[in-house]
mmCIF file of N, CA and C in Angstrom:
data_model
loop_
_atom_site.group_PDB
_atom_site.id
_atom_site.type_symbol
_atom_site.label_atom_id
_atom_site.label_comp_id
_atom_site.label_asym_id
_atom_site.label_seq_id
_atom_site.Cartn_x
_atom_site.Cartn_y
_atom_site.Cartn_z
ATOM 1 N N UNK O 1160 -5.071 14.255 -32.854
ATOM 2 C CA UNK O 1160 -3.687 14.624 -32.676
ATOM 3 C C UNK O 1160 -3.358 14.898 -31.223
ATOM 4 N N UNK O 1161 -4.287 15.327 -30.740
ATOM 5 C CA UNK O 1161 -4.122 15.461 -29.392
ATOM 6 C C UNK O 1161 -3.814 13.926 -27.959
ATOM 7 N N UNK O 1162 -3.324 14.086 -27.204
ATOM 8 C CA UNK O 1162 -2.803 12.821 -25.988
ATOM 9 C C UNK O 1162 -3.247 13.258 -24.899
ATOM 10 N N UNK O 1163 -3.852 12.292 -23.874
ATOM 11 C CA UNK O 1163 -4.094 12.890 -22.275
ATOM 12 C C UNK O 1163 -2.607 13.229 -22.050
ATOM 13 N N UNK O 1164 -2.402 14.364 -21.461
ATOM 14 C CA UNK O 1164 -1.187 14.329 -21.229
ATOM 15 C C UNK O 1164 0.016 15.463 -21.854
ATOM 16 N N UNK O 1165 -0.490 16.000 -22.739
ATOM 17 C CA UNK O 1165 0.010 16.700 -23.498
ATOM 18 C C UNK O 1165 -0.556 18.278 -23.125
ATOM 19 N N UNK O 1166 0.935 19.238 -23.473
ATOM 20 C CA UNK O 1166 0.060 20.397 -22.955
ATOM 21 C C UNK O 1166 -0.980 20.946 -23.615
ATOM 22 N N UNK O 1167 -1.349 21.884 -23.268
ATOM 23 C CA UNK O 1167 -2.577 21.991 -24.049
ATOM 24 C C UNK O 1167 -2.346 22.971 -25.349
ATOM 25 N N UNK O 1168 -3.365 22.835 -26.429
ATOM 26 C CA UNK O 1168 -2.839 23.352 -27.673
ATOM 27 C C UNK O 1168 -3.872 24.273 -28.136
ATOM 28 N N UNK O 1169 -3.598 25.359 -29.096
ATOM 29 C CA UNK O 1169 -4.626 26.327 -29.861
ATOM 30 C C UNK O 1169 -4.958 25.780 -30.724
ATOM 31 N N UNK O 1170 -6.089 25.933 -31.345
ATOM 32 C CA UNK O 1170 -6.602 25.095 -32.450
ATOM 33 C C UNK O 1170 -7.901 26.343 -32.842
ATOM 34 N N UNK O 1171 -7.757 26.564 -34.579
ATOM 35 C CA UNK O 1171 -9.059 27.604 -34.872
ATOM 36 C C UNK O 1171 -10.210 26.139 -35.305
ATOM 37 N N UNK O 1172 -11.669 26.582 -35.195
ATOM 38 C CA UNK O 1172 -12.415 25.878 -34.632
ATOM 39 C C UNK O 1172 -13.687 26.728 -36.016
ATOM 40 N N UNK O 1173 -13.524 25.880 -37.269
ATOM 41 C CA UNK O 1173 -14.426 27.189 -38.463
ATOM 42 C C UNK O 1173 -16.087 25.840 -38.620
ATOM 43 N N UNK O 1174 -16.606 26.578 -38.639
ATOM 44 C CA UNK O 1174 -17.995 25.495 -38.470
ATOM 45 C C UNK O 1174 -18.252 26.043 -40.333
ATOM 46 N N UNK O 1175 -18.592 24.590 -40.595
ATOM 47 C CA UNK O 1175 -18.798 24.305 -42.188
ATOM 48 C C UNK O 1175 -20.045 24.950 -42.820
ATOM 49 N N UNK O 1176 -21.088 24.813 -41.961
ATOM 50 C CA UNK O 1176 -22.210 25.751 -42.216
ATOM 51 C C UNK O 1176 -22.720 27.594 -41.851
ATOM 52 N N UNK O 1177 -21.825 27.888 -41.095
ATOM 53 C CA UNK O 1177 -21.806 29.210 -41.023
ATOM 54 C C UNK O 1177 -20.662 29.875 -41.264
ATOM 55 N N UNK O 1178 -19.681 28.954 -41.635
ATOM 56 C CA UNK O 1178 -18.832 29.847 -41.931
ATOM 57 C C UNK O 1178 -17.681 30.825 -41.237
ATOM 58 N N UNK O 1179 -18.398 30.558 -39.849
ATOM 59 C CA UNK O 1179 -17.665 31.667 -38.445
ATOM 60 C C UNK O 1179 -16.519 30.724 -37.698
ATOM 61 N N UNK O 1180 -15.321 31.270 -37.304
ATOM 62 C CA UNK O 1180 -14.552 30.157 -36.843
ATOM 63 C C UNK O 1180 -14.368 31.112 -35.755
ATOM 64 N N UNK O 1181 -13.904 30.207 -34.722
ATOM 65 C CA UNK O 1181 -13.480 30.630 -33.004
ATOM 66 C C UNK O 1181 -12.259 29.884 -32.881
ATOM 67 N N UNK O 1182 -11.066 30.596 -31.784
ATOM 68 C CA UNK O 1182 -10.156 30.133 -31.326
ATOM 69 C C UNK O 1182 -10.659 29.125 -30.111
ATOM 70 N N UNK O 1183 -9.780 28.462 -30.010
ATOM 71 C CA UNK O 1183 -10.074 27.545 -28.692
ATOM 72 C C UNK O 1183 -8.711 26.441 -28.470
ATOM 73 N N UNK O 1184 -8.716 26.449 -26.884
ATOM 74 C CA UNK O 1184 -7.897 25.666 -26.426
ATOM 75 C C UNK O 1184 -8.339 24.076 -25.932
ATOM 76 N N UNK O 1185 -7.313 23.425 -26.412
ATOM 77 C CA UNK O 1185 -8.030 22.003 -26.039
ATOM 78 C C UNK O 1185 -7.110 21.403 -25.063
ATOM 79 N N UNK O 1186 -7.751 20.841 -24.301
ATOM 80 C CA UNK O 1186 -7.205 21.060 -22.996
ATOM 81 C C UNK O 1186 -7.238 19.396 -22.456
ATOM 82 N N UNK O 1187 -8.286 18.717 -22.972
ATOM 83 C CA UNK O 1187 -8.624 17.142 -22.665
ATOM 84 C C UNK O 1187 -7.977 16.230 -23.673
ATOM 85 N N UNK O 1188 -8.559 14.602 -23.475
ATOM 86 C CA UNK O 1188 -8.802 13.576 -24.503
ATOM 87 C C UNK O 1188 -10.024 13.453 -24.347
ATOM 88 N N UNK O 1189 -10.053 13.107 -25.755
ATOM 89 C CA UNK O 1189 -11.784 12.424 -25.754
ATOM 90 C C UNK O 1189 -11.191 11.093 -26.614
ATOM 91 N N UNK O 1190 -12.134 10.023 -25.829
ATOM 92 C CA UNK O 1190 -11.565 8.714 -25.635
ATOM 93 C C UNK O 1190 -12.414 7.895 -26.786
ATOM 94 N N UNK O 1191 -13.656 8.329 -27.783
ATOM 95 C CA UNK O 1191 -14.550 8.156 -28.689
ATOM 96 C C UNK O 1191 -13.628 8.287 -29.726
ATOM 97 N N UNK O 1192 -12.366 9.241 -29.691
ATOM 98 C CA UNK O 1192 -11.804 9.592 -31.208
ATOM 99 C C UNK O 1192 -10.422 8.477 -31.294
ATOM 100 N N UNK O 1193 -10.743 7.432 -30.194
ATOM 101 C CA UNK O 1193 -9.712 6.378 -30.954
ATOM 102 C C UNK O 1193 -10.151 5.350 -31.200
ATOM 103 N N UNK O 1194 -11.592 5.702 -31.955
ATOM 104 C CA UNK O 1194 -12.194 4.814 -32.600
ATOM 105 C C UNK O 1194 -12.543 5.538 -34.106
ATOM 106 N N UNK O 1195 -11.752 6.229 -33.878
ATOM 107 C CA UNK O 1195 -11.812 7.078 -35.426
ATOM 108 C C UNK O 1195 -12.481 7.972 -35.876
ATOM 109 N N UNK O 1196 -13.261 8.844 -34.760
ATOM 110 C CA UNK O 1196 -13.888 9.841 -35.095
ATOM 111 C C UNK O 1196 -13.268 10.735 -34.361
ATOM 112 N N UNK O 1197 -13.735 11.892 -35.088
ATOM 113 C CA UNK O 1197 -13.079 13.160 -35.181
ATOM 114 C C UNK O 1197 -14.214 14.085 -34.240
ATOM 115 N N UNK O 1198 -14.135 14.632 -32.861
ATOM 116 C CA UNK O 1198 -14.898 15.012 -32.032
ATOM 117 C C UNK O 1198 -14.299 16.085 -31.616
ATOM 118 N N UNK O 1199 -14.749 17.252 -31.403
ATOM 119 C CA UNK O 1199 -14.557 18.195 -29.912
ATOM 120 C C UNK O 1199 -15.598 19.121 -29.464
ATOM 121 N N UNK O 1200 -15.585 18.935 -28.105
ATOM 122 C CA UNK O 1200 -16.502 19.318 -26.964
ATOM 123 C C UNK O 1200 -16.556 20.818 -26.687
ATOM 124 N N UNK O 1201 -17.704 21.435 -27.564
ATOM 125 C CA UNK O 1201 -17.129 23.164 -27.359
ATOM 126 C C UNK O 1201 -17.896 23.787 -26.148
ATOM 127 N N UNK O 1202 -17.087 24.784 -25.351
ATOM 128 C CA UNK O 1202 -17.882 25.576 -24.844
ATOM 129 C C UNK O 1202 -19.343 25.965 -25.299
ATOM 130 N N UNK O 1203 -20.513 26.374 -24.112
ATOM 131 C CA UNK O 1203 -21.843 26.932 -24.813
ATOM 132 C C UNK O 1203 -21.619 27.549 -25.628
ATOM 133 N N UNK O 1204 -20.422 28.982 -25.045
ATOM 134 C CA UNK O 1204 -20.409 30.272 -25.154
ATOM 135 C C UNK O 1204 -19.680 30.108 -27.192
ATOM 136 N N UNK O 1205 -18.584 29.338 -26.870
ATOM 137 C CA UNK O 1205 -18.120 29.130 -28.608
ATOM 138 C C UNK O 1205 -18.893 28.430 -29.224
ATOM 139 N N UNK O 1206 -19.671 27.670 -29.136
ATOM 140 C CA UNK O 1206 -20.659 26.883 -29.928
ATOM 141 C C UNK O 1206 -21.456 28.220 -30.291
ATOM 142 N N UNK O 1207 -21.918 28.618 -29.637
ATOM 143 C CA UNK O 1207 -23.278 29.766 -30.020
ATOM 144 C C UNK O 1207 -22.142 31.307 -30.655
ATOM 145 N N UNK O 1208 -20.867 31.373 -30.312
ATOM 146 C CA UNK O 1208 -20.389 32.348 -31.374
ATOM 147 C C UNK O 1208 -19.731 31.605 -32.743
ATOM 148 N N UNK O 1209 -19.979 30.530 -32.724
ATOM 149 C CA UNK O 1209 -20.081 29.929 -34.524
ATOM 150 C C UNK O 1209 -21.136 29.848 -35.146
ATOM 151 N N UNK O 1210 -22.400 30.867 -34.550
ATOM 152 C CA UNK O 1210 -23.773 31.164 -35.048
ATOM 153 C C UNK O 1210 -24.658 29.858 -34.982
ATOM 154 N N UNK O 1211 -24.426 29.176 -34.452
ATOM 155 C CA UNK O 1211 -25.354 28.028 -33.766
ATOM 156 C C UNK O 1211 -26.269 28.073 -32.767
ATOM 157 N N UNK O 1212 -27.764 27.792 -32.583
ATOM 158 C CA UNK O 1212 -28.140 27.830 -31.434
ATOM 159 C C UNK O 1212 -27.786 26.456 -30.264
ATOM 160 N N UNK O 1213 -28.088 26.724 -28.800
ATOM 161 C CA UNK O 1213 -27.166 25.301 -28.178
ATOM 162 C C UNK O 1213 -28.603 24.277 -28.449
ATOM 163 N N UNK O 1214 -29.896 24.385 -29.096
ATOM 164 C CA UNK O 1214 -30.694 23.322 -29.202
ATOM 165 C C UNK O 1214 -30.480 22.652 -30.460
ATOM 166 N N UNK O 1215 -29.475 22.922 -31.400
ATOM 167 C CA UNK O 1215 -28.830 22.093 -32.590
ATOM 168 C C UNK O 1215 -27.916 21.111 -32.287
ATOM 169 N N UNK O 1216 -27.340 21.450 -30.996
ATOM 170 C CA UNK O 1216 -26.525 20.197 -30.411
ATOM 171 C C UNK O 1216 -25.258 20.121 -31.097
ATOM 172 N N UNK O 1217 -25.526 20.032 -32.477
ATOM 173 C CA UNK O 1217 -23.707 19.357 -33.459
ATOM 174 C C UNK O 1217 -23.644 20.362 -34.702
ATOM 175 N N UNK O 1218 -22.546 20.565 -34.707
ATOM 176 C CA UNK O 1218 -22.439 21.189 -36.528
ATOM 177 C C UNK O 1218 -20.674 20.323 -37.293
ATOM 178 N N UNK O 1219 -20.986 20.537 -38.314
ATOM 179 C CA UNK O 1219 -19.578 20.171 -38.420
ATOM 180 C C UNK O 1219 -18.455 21.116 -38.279
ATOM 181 N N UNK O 1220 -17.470 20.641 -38.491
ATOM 182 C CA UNK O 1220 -16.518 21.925 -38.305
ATOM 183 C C UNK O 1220 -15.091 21.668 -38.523
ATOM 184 N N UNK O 1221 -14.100 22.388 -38.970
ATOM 185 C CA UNK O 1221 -12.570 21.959 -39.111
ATOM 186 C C UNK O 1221 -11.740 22.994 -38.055
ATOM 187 N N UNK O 1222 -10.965 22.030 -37.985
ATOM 188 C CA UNK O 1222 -10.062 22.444 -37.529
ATOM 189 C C UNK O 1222 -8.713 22.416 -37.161
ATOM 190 N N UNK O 1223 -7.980 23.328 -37.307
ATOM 191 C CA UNK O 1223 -6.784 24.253 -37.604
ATOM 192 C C UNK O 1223 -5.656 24.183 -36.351
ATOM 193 N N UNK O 1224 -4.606 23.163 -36.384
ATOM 194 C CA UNK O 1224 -3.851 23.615 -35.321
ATOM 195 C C UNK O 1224 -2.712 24.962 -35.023
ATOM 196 N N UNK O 1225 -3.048 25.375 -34.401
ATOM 197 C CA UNK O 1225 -2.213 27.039 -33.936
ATOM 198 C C UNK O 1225 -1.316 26.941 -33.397
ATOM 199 N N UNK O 1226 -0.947 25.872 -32.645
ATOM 200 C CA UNK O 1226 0.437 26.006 -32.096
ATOM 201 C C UNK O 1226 0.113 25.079 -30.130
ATOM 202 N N UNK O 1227 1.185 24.791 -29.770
ATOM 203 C CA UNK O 1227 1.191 24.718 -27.872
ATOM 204 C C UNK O 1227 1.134 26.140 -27.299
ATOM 205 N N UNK O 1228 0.468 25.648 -26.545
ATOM 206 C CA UNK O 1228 0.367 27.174 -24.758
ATOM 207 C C UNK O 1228 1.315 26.984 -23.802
#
């Protein structure tokens, strides 16, 4: 949903296996998801407060748009 170009938006960020969700702003494009996948690039710091360690690399996760900044 997101465009290069667009301001940037809140989005809650709930990882499928733990259960813990984080706010986060998305701020880029990622140029992989117009090939139809569904990607975003989290901080260390929010990756590891959705109870992940950073040597798991990926979890799944949904997410929730909150609104423009």
């Amino acid at each position: 949903f997101f465009r290069w170009g667009m301001r940037p938006v809140l989005v809650e960020v709930c990882s499928k296996s733990t259960g813990r969700c984080v706010m986060a702003v998305v701020r880029d494009y990622c140029r992989a998801c117009d090939k139809g996948r569904s990607l975003i690039d989290l901080s260390p710091v929010l990756f590891r407060r959705l109870g992940n360690e950073l040597w798991e690399g990926v979890d799944r996760v949904s997410l929730r748009f909150m609104g423009a900044r």
